[in-house]
GROMACS .gro file of C-alpha atoms in nm:
model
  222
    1UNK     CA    1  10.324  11.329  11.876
    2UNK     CA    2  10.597  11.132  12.083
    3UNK     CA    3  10.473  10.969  12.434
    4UNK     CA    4  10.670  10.836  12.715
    5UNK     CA    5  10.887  10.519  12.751
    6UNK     CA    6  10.654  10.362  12.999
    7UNK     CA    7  10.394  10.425  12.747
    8UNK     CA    8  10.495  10.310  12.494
    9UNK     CA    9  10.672   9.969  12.666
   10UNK     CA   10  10.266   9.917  12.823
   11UNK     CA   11  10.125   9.931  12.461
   12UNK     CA   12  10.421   9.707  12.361
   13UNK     CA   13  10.375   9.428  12.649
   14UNK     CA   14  10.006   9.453  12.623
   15UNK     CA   15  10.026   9.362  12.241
   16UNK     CA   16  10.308   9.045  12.274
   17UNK     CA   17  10.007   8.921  12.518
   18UNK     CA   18   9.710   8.961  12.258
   19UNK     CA   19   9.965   8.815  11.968
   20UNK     CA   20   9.984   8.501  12.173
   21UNK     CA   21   9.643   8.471  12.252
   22UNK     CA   22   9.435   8.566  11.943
   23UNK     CA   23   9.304   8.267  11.732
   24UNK     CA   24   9.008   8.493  11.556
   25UNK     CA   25   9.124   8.673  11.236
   26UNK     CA   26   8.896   8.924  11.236
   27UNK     CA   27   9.016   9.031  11.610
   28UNK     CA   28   9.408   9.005  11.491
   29UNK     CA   29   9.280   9.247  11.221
   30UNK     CA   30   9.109   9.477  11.461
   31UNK     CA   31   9.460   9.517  11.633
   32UNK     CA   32   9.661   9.587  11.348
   33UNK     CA   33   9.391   9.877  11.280
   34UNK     CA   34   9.464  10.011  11.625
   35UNK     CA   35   9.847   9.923  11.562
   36UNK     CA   36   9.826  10.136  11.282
   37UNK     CA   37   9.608  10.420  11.462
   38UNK     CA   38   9.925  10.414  11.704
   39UNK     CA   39  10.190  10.449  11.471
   40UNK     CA   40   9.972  10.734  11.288
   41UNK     CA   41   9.977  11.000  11.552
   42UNK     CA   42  10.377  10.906  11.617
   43UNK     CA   43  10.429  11.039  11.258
   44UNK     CA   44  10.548  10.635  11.151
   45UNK     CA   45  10.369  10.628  10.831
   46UNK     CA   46  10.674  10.498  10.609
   47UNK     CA   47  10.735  10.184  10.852
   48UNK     CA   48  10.346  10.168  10.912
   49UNK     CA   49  10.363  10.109  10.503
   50UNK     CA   50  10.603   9.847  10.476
   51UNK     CA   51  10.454   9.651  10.761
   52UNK     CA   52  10.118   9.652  10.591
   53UNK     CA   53  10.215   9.585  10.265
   54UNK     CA   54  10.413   9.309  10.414
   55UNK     CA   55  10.100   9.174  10.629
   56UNK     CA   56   9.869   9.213  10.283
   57UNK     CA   57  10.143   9.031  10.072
   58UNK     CA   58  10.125   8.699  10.316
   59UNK     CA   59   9.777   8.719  10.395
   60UNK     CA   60   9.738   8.705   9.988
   61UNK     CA   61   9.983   8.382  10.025
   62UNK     CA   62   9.775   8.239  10.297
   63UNK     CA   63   9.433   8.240  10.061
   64UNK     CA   64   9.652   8.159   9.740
   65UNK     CA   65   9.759   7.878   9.935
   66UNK     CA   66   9.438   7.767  10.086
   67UNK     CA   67   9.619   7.718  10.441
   68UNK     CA   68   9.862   7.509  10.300
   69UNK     CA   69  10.151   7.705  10.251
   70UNK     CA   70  10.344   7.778   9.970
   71UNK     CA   71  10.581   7.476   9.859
   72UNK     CA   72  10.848   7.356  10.182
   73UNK     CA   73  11.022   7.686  10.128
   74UNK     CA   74  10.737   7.879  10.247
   75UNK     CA   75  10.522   7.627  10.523
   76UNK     CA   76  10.211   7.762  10.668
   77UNK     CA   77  10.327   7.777  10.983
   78UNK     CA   78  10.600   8.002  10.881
   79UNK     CA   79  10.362   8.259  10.741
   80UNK     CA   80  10.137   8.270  11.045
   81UNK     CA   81  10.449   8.349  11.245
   82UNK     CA   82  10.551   8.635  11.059
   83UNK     CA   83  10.203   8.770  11.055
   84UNK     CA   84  10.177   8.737  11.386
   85UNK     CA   85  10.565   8.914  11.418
   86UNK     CA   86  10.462   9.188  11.229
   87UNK     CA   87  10.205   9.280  11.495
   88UNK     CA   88  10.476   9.291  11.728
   89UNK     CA   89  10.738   9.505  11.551
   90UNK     CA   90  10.448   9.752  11.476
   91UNK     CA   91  10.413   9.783  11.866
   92UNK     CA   92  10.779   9.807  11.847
   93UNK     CA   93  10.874  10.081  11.652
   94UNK     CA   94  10.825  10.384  11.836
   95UNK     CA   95  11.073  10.231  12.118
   96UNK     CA   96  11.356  10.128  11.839
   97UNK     CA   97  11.323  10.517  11.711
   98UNK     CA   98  11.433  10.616  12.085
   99UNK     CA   99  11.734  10.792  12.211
  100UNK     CA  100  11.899  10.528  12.449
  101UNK     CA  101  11.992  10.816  12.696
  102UNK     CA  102  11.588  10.861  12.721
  103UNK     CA  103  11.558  10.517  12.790
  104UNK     CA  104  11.834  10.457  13.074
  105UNK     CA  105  11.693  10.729  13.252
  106UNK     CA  106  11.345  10.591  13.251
  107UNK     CA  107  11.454  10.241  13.352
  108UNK     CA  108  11.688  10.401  13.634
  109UNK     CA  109  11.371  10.564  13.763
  110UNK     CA  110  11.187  10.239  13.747
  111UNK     CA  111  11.464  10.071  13.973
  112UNK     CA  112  11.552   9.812  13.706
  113UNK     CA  113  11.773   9.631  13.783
  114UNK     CA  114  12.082   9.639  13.539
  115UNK     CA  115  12.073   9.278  13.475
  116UNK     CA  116  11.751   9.321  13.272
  117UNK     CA  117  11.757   9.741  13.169
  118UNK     CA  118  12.127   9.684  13.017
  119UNK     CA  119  12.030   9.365  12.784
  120UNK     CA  120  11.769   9.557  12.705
  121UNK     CA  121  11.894   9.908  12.593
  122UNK     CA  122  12.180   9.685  12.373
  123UNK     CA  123  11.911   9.502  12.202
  124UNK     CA  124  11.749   9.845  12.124
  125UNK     CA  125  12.065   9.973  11.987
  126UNK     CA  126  12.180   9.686  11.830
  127UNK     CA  127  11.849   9.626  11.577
  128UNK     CA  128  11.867   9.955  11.406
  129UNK     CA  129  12.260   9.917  11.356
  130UNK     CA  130  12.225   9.524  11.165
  131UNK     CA  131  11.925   9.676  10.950
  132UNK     CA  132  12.220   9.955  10.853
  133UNK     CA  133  12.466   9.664  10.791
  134UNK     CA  134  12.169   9.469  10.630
  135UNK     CA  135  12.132   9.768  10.401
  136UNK     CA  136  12.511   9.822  10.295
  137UNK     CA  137  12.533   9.403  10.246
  138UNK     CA  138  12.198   9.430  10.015
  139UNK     CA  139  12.365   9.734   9.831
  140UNK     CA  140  12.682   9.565   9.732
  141UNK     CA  141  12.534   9.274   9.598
  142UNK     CA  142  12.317   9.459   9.406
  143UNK     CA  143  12.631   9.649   9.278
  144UNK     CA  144  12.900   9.357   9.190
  145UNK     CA  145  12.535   9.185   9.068
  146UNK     CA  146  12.684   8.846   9.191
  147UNK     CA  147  12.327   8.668   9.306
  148UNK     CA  148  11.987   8.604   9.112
  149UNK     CA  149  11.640   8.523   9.191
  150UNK     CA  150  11.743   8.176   9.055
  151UNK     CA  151  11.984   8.131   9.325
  152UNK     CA  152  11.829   8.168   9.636
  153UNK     CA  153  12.029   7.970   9.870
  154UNK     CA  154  12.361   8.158   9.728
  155UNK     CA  155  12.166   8.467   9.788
  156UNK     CA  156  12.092   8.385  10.138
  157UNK     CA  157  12.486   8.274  10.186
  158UNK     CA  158  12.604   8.589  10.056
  159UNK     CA  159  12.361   8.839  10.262
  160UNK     CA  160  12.337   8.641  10.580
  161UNK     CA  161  12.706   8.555  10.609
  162UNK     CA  162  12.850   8.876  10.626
  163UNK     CA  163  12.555   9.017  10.847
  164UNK     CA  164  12.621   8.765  11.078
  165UNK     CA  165  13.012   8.828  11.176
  166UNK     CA  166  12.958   9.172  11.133
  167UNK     CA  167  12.700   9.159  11.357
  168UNK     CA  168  12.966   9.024  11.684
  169UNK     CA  169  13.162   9.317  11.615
  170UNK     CA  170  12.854   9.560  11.669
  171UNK     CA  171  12.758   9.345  12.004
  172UNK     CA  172  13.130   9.464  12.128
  173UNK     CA  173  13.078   9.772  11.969
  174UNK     CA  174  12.829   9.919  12.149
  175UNK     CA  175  12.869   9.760  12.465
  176UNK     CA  176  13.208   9.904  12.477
  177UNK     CA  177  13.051  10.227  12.386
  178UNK     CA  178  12.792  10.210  12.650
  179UNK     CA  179  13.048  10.133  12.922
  180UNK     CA  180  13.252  10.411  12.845
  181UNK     CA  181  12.953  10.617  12.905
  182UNK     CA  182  12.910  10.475  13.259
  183UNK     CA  183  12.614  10.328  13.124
  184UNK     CA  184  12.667  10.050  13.456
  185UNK     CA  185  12.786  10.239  13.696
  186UNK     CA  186  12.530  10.240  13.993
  187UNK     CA  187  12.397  10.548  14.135
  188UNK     CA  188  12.178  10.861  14.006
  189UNK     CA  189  12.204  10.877  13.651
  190UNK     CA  190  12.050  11.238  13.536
  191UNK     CA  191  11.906  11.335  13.143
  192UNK     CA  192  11.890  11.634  12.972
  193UNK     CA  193  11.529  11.531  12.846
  194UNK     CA  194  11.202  11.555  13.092
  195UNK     CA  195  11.119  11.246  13.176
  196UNK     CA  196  10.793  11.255  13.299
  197UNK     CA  197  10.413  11.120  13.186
  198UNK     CA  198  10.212  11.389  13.015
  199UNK     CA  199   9.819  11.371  12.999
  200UNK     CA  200   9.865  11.249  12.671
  201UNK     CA  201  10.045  10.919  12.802
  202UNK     CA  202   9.755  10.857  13.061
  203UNK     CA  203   9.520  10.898  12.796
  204UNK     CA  204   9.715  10.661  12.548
  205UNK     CA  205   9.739  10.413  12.874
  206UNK     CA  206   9.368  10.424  12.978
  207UNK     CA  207   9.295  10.324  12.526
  208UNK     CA  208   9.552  10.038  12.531
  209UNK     CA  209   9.399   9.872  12.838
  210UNK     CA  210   9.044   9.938  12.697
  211UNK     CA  211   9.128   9.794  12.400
  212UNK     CA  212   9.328   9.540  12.579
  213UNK     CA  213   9.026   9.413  12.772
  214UNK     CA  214   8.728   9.430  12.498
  215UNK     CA  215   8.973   9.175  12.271
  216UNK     CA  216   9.101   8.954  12.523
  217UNK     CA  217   8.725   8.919  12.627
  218UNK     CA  218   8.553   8.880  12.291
  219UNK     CA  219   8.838   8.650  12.237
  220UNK     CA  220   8.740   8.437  12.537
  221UNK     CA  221   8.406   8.487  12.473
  222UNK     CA  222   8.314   8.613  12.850
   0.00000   0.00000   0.00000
């Protein structure tokens, strides 16, 4: 089941909010149940996966550790962050999975003003394209076998390096890409897909703002 942009961009907003606010773990785990709900009826069960079996892995740290964190390599501050980012790229996912021609068109509707919608469609591009290059750097190493578990800072030199310059050349990549497409040239810009909110996106709107509003108040404690 796929839902609109403007959906899906309300469920994301609406979650970045809760992640800063929530200080209850047992709230924090009620929204990663209705994260998971989400992703569910998209059909995103093999990211939904890794994302859990990441958040179980460092919630395991977190009680191993006794909220102390795991040696300086792994503080406790650095594993609540990533908890609390893994809350956010679940919110995220259905939006990195759409077709940037989808998404122009909705922010063009929305009178966005290129300043913000641009920035925005290239960072929405550019993720999916680094965890490609990610993947190829992770593949090679594994192939010429040239780091070990032992070596972790060489490991993070040799995966992170190459990442990171090829990483400018995707930036100019795709924004020369875009701007061949007349991605910033003002005016109408028309889609081949209907753009337009389905019951099903009111109904998904009206359970993210419920949901919204019970945990921000039992948060609060109204």
């Amino acid at each position: 089941m796929e839902f609109d942009f403007r959906t899906k961009l309300l469920v994301l907003i609406l979650n970045i909010y809760l992640v800063s606010i929530i200080s209850r773990e047992s709230l924090f785990r009620s929204l990663i149940l209705f994260l998971s709900i989400y992703l569910i009826i998209q059909g995103k069960t093999k990211p939904l996966i890794k994302c859990l079996v990441l958040y179980a892995i460092l919630i395991i740290l977190r009680l191993i550790s006794n909220g102390e964190g795991i040696t300086i390599l792994l503080p406790e501050m650095f594993l609540f962050l990533v908890i609390r980012m893994i809350a956010i790229i679940m919110s995220a996912i259905p939006i990195l999975g759409m077709p940037p021609g989808e998404i122009v068109s909705v922010l063009k509707k929305l009178k966005v003003p290129n300043c913000i919608g641009l920035p925005f469609i290239f960072m929405i591009r550019f993720f999916p394209t680094v965890k490609m290059e990610f993947k190829e750097v992770f593949e090679s190493i594994r192939l010429r076998n040239i780091v070990s578990i032992k070596e972790p800072v060489k490991a993070l030199e040799y995966t992170f390096v190459p990442v990171m310059i090829r990483s400018t050349r995707i930036a100019e990549e795709l924004a020369a890409a875009s701007e061949s497409r007349g991605i910033s040239r003002p005016g109408i810009h028309t889609s081949r897909r209907k753009i337009k909110l389905c019951i099903k996106d009111y109904i998904l709107m009206l359970i993210a703002i419920i949901a919204f509003i019970v945990l921000f108040i039992l948060e609060k404690g109204y």
